[in-house]
Amino acid sequence: MRDRQRKKAQSKINKKVRTMNKNLLSDNLWRGRFFVQQVDANWERFDDGSGGILTVWLEIRDKKTGIYMGFRIDNYDRGWHLWENCNKFICNYSGVWDDISAVKADRTDWTKVNWVPKKELYA
């Protein structure tokens, strides 16, 4: 059952994710190629009823290739792990930096492309 403390914790995480997505949309190099979305969440209340920990599973995706990376953050994270994992994905795992000239030459505006999940990713 959801309660006010869980809702408040979820709102804080949603704000961080929205801010990250807006930054990725307005970035001059990526132009909305990457986005972050929530996949799952788990709420555990403290025994004394003073609050709880909301653990959220997020995915960052590349619209061009469909590659994604999952990671988790909680409501006590100040946003550092979200930024760190997005940076790690873009720099290390997505492979976009393998050919720097191709990244600069690609002028596709990804803000107008809606990513549709492929069925085999979730099968």
mmCIF file of C-alpha atoms in Angstrom:
data_model
loop_
_atom_site.group_PDB
_atom_site.id
_atom_site.type_symbol
_atom_site.label_atom_id
_atom_site.label_comp_id
_atom_site.label_asym_id
_atom_site.label_seq_id
_atom_site.Cartn_x
_atom_site.Cartn_y
_atom_site.Cartn_z
ATOM 1 C CA MET A 1 0.000 0.000 0.000
ATOM 2 C CA ARG A 2 1.324 3.407 -0.907
ATOM 3 C CA ASP A 3 1.628 6.101 1.686
ATOM 4 C CA ARG A 4 2.660 9.752 1.814
ATOM 5 C CA GLN A 5 6.301 9.058 2.605
ATOM 6 C CA ARG A 6 6.657 6.730 -0.360
ATOM 7 C CA LYS A 7 4.939 9.237 -2.622
ATOM 8 C CA LYS A 8 7.258 11.994 -1.439
ATOM 9 C CA ALA A 9 10.338 9.805 -2.011
ATOM 10 C CA GLN A 10 9.094 8.849 -5.500
ATOM 11 C CA SER A 11 8.542 12.513 -6.348
ATOM 12 C CA LYS A 12 12.133 13.347 -5.420
ATOM 13 C CA ILE A 13 13.468 10.599 -7.674
ATOM 14 C CA ASN A 14 11.125 11.589 -10.507
ATOM 15 C CA LYS A 15 12.440 15.152 -10.322
ATOM 16 C CA LYS A 16 16.045 13.942 -10.626
ATOM 17 C CA VAL A 17 15.194 11.728 -13.597
ATOM 18 C CA ARG A 18 13.266 14.554 -15.321
ATOM 19 C CA THR A 19 16.215 16.894 -14.822
ATOM 20 C CA MET A 20 18.615 14.336 -16.290
ATOM 21 C CA ASN A 21 16.348 13.755 -19.295
ATOM 22 C CA LYS A 22 16.019 17.499 -19.902
ATOM 23 C CA ASN A 23 19.797 17.846 -19.796
ATOM 24 C CA LEU A 24 20.187 15.000 -22.295
ATOM 25 C CA LEU A 25 17.549 16.567 -24.562
ATOM 26 C CA SER A 26 19.169 20.001 -24.569
ATOM 27 C CA ASP A 27 22.738 18.735 -24.986
ATOM 28 C CA ASN A 28 24.261 20.029 -28.235
ATOM 29 C CA LEU A 29 26.156 16.829 -28.974
ATOM 30 C CA TRP A 30 23.551 14.166 -28.154
ATOM 31 C CA ARG A 31 20.342 16.059 -29.024
ATOM 32 C CA GLY A 32 18.086 13.649 -27.098
ATOM 33 C CA ARG A 33 19.731 10.419 -28.223
ATOM 34 C CA PHE A 34 19.770 9.039 -24.662
ATOM 35 C CA PHE A 35 17.006 8.910 -22.067
ATOM 36 C CA VAL A 36 16.439 7.492 -18.582
ATOM 37 C CA GLN A 37 13.302 5.676 -17.471
ATOM 38 C CA GLN A 38 12.144 3.901 -14.347
ATOM 39 C CA VAL A 39 11.573 0.164 -14.592
ATOM 40 C CA ASP A 40 10.747 -0.919 -11.046
ATOM 41 C CA ALA A 41 10.640 0.318 -7.451
ATOM 42 C CA ASN A 42 10.666 -1.221 -3.992
ATOM 43 C CA TRP A 43 9.548 0.560 -0.803
ATOM 44 C CA GLU A 44 10.777 -0.649 2.587
ATOM 45 C CA ARG A 45 9.489 1.137 5.670
ATOM 46 C CA PHE A 46 11.626 1.641 8.742
ATOM 47 C CA ASP A 47 10.506 -0.269 11.826
ATOM 48 C CA ASP A 48 9.863 2.915 13.797
ATOM 49 C CA GLY A 49 7.624 4.348 11.048
ATOM 50 C CA SER A 50 9.817 7.412 10.507
ATOM 51 C CA GLY A 51 10.195 6.837 6.768
ATOM 52 C CA GLY A 52 11.734 4.263 4.542
ATOM 53 C CA ILE A 53 13.993 3.495 1.642
ATOM 54 C CA LEU A 54 12.667 3.639 -1.886
ATOM 55 C CA THR A 55 14.981 1.680 -4.165
ATOM 56 C CA VAL A 56 14.355 2.411 -7.839
ATOM 57 C CA TRP A 57 15.650 0.436 -10.832
ATOM 58 C CA LEU A 58 16.387 2.752 -13.768
ATOM 59 C CA GLU A 59 17.493 2.173 -17.340
ATOM 60 C CA ILE A 60 19.377 4.514 -19.612
ATOM 61 C CA ARG A 61 18.815 3.799 -23.290
ATOM 62 C CA ASP A 62 20.367 4.765 -26.596
ATOM 63 C CA LYS A 63 17.616 5.521 -29.143
ATOM 64 C CA LYS A 64 19.918 4.888 -32.083
ATOM 65 C CA THR A 65 21.155 1.407 -31.174
ATOM 66 C CA GLY A 66 18.643 0.249 -28.541
ATOM 67 C CA ILE A 67 21.462 -0.586 -26.121
ATOM 68 C CA TYR A 68 20.595 -0.034 -22.476
ATOM 69 C CA MET A 69 22.101 -0.324 -19.019
ATOM 70 C CA GLY A 70 20.205 -0.821 -15.789
ATOM 71 C CA PHE A 71 21.192 0.568 -12.421
ATOM 72 C CA ARG A 72 19.564 1.383 -9.119
ATOM 73 C CA ILE A 73 19.367 4.439 -6.914
ATOM 74 C CA ASP A 74 17.483 5.168 -3.716
ATOM 75 C CA ASN A 75 15.745 8.177 -2.242
ATOM 76 C CA TYR A 76 18.796 9.086 -0.136
ATOM 77 C CA ASP A 77 20.959 9.487 -3.225
ATOM 78 C CA ARG A 78 21.624 13.158 -3.971
ATOM 79 C CA GLY A 79 21.709 12.559 -7.725
ATOM 80 C CA TRP A 80 25.365 11.613 -7.944
ATOM 81 C CA HIS A 81 24.778 7.928 -8.787
ATOM 82 C CA LEU A 82 22.261 8.854 -11.476
ATOM 83 C CA TRP A 83 24.741 11.211 -13.142
ATOM 84 C CA GLU A 84 27.640 8.785 -12.674
ATOM 85 C CA ASN A 85 25.792 5.837 -14.250
ATOM 86 C CA CYS A 86 24.543 7.917 -17.179
ATOM 87 C CA ASN A 87 28.076 9.149 -17.812
ATOM 88 C CA LYS A 88 29.459 5.607 -17.513
ATOM 89 C CA PHE A 89 26.921 4.321 -20.023
ATOM 90 C CA ILE A 90 27.509 7.059 -22.586
ATOM 91 C CA CYS A 91 31.308 7.027 -22.307
ATOM 92 C CA ASN A 92 32.057 3.329 -21.798
ATOM 93 C CA TYR A 93 29.179 0.999 -22.685
ATOM 94 C CA SER A 94 27.263 2.543 -25.577
ATOM 95 C CA GLY A 95 30.221 2.589 -27.954
ATOM 96 C CA VAL A 96 29.461 6.050 -29.297
ATOM 97 C CA TRP A 97 33.031 7.219 -28.757
ATOM 98 C CA ASP A 98 34.542 4.442 -30.886
ATOM 99 C CA ASP A 99 34.356 6.717 -33.927
ATOM 100 C CA ILE A 100 34.466 10.366 -32.852
ATOM 101 C CA SER A 101 34.111 11.730 -36.387
ATOM 102 C CA ALA A 102 30.836 9.790 -36.813
ATOM 103 C CA VAL A 103 29.460 11.294 -33.606
ATOM 104 C CA LYS A 104 30.192 14.837 -34.773
ATOM 105 C CA ALA A 105 28.943 14.154 -38.314
ATOM 106 C CA ASP A 106 25.612 12.693 -37.158
ATOM 107 C CA ARG A 107 23.191 15.633 -37.087
ATOM 108 C CA THR A 108 20.052 13.583 -36.364
ATOM 109 C CA ASP A 109 17.622 15.343 -34.045
ATOM 110 C CA TRP A 110 16.733 12.537 -31.642
ATOM 111 C CA THR A 111 14.254 14.719 -29.737
ATOM 112 C CA LYS A 112 11.673 13.996 -32.443
ATOM 113 C CA VAL A 113 12.250 10.224 -32.431
ATOM 114 C CA ASN A 114 10.082 8.177 -30.093
ATOM 115 C CA TRP A 115 11.774 5.015 -28.962
ATOM 116 C CA VAL A 116 9.527 1.968 -29.130
ATOM 117 C CA PRO A 117 10.706 -1.110 -27.220
ATOM 118 C CA LYS A 118 11.275 -4.212 -29.279
ATOM 119 C CA LYS A 119 9.379 -7.262 -28.061
ATOM 120 C CA GLU A 120 12.450 -9.469 -28.003
ATOM 121 C CA LEU A 121 14.096 -7.231 -25.384
ATOM 122 C CA TYR A 122 11.436 -8.199 -22.853
ATOM 123 C CA ALA A 123 10.745 -11.762 -23.951
#
